[in-house]
CSV table of C-alpha atoms in Angstrom, one decimal:
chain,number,residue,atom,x,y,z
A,1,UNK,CA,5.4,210.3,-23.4
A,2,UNK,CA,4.0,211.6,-26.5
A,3,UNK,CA,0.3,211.1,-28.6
A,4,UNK,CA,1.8,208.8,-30.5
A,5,UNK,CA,3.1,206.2,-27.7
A,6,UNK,CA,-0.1,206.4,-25.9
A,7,UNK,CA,-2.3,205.5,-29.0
A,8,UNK,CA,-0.1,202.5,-29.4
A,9,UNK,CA,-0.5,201.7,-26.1
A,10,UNK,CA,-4.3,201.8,-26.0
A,11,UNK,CA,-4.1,200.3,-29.4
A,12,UNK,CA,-2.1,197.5,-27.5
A,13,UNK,CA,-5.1,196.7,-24.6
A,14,UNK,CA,-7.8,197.3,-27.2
A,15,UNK,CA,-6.1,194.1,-29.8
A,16,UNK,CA,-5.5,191.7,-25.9
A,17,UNK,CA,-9.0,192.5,-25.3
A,18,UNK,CA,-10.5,191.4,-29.1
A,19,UNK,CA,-8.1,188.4,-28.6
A,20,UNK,CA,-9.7,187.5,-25.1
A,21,UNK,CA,-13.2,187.9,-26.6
A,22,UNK,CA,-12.1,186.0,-29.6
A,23,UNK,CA,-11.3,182.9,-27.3
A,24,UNK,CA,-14.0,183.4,-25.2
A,25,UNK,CA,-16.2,183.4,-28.0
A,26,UNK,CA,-14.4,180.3,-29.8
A,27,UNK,CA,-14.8,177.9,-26.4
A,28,UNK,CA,-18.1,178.9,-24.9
A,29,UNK,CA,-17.2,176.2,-22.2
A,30,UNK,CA,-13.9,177.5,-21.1
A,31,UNK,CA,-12.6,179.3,-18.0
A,32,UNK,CA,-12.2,182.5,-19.5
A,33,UNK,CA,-15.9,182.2,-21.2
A,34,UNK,CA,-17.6,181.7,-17.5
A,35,UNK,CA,-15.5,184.6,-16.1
A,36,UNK,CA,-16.7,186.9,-18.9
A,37,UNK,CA,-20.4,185.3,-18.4
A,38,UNK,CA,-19.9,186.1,-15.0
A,39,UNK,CA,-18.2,189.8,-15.1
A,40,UNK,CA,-20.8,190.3,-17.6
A,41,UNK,CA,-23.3,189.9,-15.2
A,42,UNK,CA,-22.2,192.3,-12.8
A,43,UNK,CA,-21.7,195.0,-15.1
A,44,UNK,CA,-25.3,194.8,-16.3
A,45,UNK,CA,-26.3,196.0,-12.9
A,46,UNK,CA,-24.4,199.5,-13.4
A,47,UNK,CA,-24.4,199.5,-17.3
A,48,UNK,CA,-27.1,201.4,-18.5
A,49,UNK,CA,-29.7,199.0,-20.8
A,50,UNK,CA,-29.6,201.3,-24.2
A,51,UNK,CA,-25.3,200.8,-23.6
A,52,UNK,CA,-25.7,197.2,-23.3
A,53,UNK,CA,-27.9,196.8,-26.6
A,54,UNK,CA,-25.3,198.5,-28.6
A,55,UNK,CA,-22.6,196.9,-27.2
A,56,UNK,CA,-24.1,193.3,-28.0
A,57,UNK,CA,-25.2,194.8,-31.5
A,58,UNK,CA,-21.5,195.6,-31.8
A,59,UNK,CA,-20.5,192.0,-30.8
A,60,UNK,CA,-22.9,190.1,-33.1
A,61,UNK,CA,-21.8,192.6,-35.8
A,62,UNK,CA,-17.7,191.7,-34.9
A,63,UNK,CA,-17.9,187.7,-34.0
A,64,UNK,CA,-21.3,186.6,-35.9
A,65,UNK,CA,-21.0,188.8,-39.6
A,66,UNK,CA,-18.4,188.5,-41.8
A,67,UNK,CA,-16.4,192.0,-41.6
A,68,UNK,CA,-13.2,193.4,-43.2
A,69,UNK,CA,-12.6,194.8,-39.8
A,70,UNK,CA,-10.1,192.6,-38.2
A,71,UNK,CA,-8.2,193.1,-41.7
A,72,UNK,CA,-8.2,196.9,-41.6
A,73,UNK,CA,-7.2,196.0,-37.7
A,74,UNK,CA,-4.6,193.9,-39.3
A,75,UNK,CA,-2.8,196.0,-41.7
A,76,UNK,CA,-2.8,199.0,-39.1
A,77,UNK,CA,-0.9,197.6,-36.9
A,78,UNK,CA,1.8,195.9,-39.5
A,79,UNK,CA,2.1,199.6,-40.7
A,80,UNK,CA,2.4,201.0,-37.2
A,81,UNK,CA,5.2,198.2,-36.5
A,82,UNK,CA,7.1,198.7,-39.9
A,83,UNK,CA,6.8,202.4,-39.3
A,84,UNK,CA,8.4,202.3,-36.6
A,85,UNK,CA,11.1,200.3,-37.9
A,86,UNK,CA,11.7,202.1,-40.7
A,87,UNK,CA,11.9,205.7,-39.5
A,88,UNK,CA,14.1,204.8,-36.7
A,89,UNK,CA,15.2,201.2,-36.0
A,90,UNK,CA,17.0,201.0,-39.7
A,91,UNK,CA,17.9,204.0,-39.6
A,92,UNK,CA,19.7,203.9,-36.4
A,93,UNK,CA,21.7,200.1,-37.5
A,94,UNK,CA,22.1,201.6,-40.2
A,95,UNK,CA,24.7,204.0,-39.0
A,96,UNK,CA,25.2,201.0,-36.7
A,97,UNK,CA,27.0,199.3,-39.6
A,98,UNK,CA,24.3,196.3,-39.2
A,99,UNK,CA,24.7,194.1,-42.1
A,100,UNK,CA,22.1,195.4,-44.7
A,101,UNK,CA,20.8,191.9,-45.6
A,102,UNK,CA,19.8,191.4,-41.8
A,103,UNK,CA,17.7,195.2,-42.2
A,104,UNK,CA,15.9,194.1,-45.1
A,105,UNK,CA,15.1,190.6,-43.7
A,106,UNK,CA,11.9,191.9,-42.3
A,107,UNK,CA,10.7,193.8,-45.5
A,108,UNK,CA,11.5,190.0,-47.5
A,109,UNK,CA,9.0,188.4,-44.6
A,110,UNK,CA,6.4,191.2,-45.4
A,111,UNK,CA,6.1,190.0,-49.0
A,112,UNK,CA,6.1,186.5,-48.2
A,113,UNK,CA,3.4,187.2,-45.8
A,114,UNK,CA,1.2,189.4,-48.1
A,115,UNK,CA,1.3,186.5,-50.6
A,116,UNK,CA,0.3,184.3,-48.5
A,117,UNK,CA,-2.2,186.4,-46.9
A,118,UNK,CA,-3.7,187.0,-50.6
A,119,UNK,CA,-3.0,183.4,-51.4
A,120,UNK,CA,-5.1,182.4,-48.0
A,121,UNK,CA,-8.4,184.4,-48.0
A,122,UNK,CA,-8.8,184.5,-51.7
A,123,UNK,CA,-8.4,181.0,-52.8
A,124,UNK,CA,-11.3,178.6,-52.3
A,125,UNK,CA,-11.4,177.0,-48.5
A,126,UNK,CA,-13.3,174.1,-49.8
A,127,UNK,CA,-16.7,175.5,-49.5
A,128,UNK,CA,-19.4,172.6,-50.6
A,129,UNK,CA,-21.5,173.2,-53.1
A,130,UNK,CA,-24.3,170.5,-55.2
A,131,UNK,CA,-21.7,170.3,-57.9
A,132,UNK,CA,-19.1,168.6,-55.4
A,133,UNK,CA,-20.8,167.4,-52.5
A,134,UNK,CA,-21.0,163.9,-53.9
A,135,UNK,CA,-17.2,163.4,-54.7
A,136,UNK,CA,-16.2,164.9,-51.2
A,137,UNK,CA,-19.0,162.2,-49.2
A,138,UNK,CA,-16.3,159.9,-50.4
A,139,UNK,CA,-13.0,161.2,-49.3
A,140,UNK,CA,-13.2,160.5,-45.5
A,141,UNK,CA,-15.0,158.2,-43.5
A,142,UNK,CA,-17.5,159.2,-40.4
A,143,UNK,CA,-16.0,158.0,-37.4
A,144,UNK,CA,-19.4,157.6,-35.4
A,145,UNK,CA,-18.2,160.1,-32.7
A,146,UNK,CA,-17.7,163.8,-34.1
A,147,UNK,CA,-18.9,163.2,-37.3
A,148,UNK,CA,-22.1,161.0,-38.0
A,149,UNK,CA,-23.8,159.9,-41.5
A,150,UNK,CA,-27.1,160.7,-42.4
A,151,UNK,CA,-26.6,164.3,-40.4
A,152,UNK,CA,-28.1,167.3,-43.2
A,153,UNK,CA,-27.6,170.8,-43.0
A,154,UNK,CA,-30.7,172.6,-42.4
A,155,UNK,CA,-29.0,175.7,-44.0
A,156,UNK,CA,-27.3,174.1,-47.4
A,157,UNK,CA,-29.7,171.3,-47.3
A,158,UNK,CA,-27.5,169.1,-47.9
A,159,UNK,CA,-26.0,165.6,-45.8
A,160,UNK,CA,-22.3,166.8,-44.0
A,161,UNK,CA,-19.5,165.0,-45.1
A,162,UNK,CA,-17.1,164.2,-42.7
A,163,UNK,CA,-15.4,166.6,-41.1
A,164,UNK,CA,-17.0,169.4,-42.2
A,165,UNK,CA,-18.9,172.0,-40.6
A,166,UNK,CA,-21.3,174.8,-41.5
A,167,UNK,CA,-19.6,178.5,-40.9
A,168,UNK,CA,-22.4,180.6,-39.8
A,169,UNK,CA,-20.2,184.0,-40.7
A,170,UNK,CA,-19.7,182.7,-44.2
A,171,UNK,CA,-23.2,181.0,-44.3
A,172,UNK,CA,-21.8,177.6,-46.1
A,173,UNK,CA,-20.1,174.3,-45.5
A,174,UNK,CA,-16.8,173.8,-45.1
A,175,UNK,CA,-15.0,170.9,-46.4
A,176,UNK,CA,-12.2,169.6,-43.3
A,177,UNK,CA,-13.4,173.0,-41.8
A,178,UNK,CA,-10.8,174.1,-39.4
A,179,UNK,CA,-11.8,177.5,-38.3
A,180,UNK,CA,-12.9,181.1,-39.2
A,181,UNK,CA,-10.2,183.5,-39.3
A,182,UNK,CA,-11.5,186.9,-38.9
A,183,UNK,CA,-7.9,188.1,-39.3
A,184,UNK,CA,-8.6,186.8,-42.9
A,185,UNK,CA,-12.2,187.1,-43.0
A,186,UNK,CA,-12.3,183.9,-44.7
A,187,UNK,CA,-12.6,180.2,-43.4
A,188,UNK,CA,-9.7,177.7,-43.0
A,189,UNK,CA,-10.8,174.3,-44.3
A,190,UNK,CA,-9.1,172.0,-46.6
A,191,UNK,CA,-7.8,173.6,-49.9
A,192,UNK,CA,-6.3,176.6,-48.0
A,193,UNK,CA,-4.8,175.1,-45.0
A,194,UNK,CA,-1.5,175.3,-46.3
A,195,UNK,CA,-1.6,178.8,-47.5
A,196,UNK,CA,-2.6,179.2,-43.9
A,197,UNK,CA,0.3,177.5,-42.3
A,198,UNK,CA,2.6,179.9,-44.7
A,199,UNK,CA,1.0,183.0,-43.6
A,200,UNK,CA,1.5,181.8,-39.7
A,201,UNK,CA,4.6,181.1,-40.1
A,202,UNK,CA,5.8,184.0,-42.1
A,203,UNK,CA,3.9,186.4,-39.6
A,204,UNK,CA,5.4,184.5,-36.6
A,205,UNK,CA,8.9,185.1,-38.6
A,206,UNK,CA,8.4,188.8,-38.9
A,207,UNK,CA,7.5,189.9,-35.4
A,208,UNK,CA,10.7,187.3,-34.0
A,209,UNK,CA,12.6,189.4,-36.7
A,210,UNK,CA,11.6,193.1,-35.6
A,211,UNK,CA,12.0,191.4,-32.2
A,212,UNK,CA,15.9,190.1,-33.0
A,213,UNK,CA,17.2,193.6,-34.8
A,214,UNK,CA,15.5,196.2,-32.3
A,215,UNK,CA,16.7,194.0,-29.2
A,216,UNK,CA,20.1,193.8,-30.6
A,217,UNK,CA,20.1,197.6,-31.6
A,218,UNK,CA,18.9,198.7,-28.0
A,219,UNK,CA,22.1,196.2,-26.6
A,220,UNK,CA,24.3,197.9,-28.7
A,221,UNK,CA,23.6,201.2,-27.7
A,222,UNK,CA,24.1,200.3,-24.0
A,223,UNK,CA,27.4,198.9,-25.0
A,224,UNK,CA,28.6,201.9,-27.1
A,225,UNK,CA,27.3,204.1,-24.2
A,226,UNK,CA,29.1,202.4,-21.6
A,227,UNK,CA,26.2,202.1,-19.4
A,228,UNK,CA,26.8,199.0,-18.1
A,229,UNK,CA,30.0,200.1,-15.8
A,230,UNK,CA,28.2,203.8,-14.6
A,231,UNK,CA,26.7,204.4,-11.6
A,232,UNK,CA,23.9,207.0,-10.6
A,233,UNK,CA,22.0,208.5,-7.3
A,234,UNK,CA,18.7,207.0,-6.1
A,235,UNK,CA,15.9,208.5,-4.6
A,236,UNK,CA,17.6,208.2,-1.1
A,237,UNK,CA,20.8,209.8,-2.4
A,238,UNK,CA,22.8,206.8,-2.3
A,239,UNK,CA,25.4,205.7,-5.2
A,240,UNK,CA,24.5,202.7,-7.0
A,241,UNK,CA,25.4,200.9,-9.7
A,242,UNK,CA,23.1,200.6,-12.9
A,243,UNK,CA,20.7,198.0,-12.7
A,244,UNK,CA,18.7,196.1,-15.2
A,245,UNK,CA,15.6,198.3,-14.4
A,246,UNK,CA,16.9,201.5,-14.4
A,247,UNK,CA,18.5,200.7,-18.1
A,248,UNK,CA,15.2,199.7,-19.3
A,249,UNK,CA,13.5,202.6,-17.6
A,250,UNK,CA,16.5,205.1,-18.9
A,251,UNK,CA,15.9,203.2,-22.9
A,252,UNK,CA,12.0,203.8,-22.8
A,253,UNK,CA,12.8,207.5,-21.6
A,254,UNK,CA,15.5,207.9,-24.6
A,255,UNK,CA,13.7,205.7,-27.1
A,256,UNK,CA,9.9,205.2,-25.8
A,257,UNK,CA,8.4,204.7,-29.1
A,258,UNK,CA,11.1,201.8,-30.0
A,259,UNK,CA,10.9,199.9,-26.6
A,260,UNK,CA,7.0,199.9,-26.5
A,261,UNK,CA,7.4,197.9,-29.8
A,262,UNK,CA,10.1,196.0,-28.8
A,263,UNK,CA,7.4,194.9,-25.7
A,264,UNK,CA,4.3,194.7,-28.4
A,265,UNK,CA,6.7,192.6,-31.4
A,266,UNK,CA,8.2,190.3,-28.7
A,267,UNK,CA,5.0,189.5,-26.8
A,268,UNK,CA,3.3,189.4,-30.4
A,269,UNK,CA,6.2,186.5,-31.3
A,270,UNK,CA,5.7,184.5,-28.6
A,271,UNK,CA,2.2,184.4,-28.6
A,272,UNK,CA,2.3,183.5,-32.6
A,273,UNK,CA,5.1,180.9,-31.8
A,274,UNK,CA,3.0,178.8,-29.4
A,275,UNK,CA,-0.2,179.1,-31.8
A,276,UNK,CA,2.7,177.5,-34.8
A,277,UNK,CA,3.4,174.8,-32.2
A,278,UNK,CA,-0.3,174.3,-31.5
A,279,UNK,CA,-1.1,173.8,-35.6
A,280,UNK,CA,2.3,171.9,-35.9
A,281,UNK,CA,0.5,169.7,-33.3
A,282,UNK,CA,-2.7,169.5,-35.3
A,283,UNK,CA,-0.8,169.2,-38.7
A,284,UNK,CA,1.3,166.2,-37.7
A,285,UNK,CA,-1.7,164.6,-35.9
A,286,UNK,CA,-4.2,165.4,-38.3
A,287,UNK,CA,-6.4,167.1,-36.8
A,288,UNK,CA,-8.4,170.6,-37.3
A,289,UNK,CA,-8.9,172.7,-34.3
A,290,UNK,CA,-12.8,172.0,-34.4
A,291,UNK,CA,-12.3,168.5,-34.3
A,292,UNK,CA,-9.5,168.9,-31.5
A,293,UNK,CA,-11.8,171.1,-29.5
A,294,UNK,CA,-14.5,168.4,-29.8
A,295,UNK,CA,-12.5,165.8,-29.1
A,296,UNK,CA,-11.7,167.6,-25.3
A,297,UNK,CA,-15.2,166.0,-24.9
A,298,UNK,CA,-14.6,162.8,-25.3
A,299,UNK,CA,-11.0,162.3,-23.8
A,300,UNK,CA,-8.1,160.3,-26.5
A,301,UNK,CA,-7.9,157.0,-26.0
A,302,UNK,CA,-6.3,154.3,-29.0
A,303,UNK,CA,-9.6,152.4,-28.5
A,304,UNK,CA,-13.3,153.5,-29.5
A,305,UNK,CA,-14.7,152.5,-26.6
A,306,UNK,CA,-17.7,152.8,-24.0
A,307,UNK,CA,-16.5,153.2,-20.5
A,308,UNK,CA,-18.2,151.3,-17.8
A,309,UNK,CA,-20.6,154.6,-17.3
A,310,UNK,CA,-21.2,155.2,-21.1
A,311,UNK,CA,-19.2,157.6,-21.9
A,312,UNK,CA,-17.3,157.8,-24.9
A,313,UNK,CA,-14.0,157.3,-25.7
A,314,UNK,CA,-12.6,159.5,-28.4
A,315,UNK,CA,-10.3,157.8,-30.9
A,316,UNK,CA,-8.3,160.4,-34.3
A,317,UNK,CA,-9.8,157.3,-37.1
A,318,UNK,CA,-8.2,159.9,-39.7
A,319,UNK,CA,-4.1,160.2,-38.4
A,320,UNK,CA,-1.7,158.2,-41.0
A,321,UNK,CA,1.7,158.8,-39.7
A,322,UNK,CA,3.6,162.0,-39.5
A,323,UNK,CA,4.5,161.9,-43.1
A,324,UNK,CA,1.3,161.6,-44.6
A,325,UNK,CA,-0.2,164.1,-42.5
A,326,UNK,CA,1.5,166.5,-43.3
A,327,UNK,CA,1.5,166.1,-46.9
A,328,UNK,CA,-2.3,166.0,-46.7
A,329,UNK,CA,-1.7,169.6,-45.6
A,330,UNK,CA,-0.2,170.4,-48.9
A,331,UNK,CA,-1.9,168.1,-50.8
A,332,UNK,CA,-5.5,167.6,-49.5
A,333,UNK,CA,-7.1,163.9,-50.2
A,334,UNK,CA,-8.7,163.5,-52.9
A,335,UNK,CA,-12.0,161.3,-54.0
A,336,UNK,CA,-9.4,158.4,-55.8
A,337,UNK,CA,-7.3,158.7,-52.7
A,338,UNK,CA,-10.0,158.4,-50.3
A,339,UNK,CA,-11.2,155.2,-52.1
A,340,UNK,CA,-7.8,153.6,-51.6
């Protein structure tokens, strides 16, 4: 195993752990949140102190200040993956006689996603401001449980609208704020969610691309090789015929560098495709994921209600039907429509 495979393969641990953090971070009530409370507790007993201080400096600096960071992060590893591709996946289909539209499907996903990218943490989120604050009071109503009237901002000095938050990485309000995106290093509120859902979706497309070619590459070559019918000696000395395992353990030895990737770009898909059905979700329910995390408070009911103990019943005042949710994705309300 060369320098090369183990970098990406510390590279690998290194992004699981930023994306643990990143959770843990995002729901301070969670499971994951009191585990790292907890671990973190332990390890301050054999951490030295001076260790500890720069690691939390670090930690404020990543998850609390706005950082190009998660970006470079970012566009490493799409260069890594599309290195990898190029140098030796295409080249290898290539000879393969793979139809040359399929190779060049993932490079047409990379511009798509770099537009959208641009598109997404360049254009304006919705960030409110004394010139627009009025107009944007009127466009949704406060539905007395997540969102109340009369609640200021002690930063902007100014009264929330509905369904806004203030981000305290870009030190603003955010109109239908959904969340921060440090892969972006910009906010996801109301006038780029849609450039958002294209740069999900396009990513998400891209890895289950790489993922597609390089598994159906690696099949190939155990059918050209004949593989499937060979046998070989174990350990013991014993005949046996090839097994799933050992053909994944003889492709890493042959092609290390492609199966790793395979492993990363597949678990990368996966991951990516459950976080597209999780904003589908949010999309067709209109909803943002601060208000859905919220709303875990409170329960879903159809009724605001108080139970018999008090306790709040949460009811989604701003959902119109499928249709008009999602075209409020690509069209935000405006003030004459949230008059109507």
């Amino acid at each position: 195993m060369d320098f090369l495979t183990l970098f990406l393969i510390y590279l690998c641990f290194v992004l699981t752990a930023v994306v643990l953090l990143c959770v843990c971070l995002g729901r301070k009530e969670s499971f994951l949140a009191r585990s790292a409370n907890g671990a973190r507790q332990v390890l301050s007993f054999v951490i030295p102190t001076q260790l500890q201080r720069v690691t939390q400096k670090v930690l404020h600096r990543l998850f609390h200040t706005r950082s190009c960071l998660f970006v470079v992060l970012h566009i490493a590893l799409q260069a890594a993956v599309y290195g990898e591709y190029t140098w030796e996946v295409f080249v290898y289909c290539w000879e393969l006689q793979f139809p040359l539209l399929l190779l060049l499907l993932p490079y047409l996903l990379l511009l798509g996603n770099l537009g959208s990218f641009i598109l997404c943490s360049q254009a304006d989120p919705g960030i409110i401001t004394t010139s627009n604050h009025a107009s944007l009071l009127q466009i949704y109503a406060y539905d007395g449980v997540l969102f109340q009237k009369g609640i200021v901002c002690p930063t902007c000095n100014m009264e929330k609208p509905a369904r806004s938050k203030h981000c305290s990485l870009c030190r603003v309000c955010v109109h239908r704020f959904d969340h921060h995106c440090v892969w972006l290093n910009s906010c996801i509120g109301a006038f780029n969610a849609k450039y958002f859902c294209l740069y999900l979706l396009s990513l998400t497309a891209m890895a289950a691309a790489i993922a597609s070619i390089t598994a159906a590459f690696l099949i190939q070559v155990v059918l050209l090789s004949g593989m499937m019918h060979g046998r070989y000696i174990d350990d013991q000395g014993q005949e046996r015929a090839v097994e799933i395992l050992f053909l994944v353990q003889h492709l890493f030895l042959t092609f290390p560098r492609i199966v790793f990737m395979l492993g990363f770009v597949l678990l990368l898909a996966l991951i990516l495709g459950a976080y597209c059905c999780f904003n589908l979700y949010l999309a067709l329910t209109n909803q943002t994921s601060n208000e859905w995390y919220k709303s875990r408070r409170y329960g879903c009911s159809h009724h605001l209600t108080l139970q018999p103990q008090h306790r709040v019943v949460y009811k989604n005042i701003y959902s119109k039907g499928i249709w008009m949710n999602l075209k409020e994705i690509f069209k935000p309300a405006t003030v004459m429509k949230g008059k109507k």
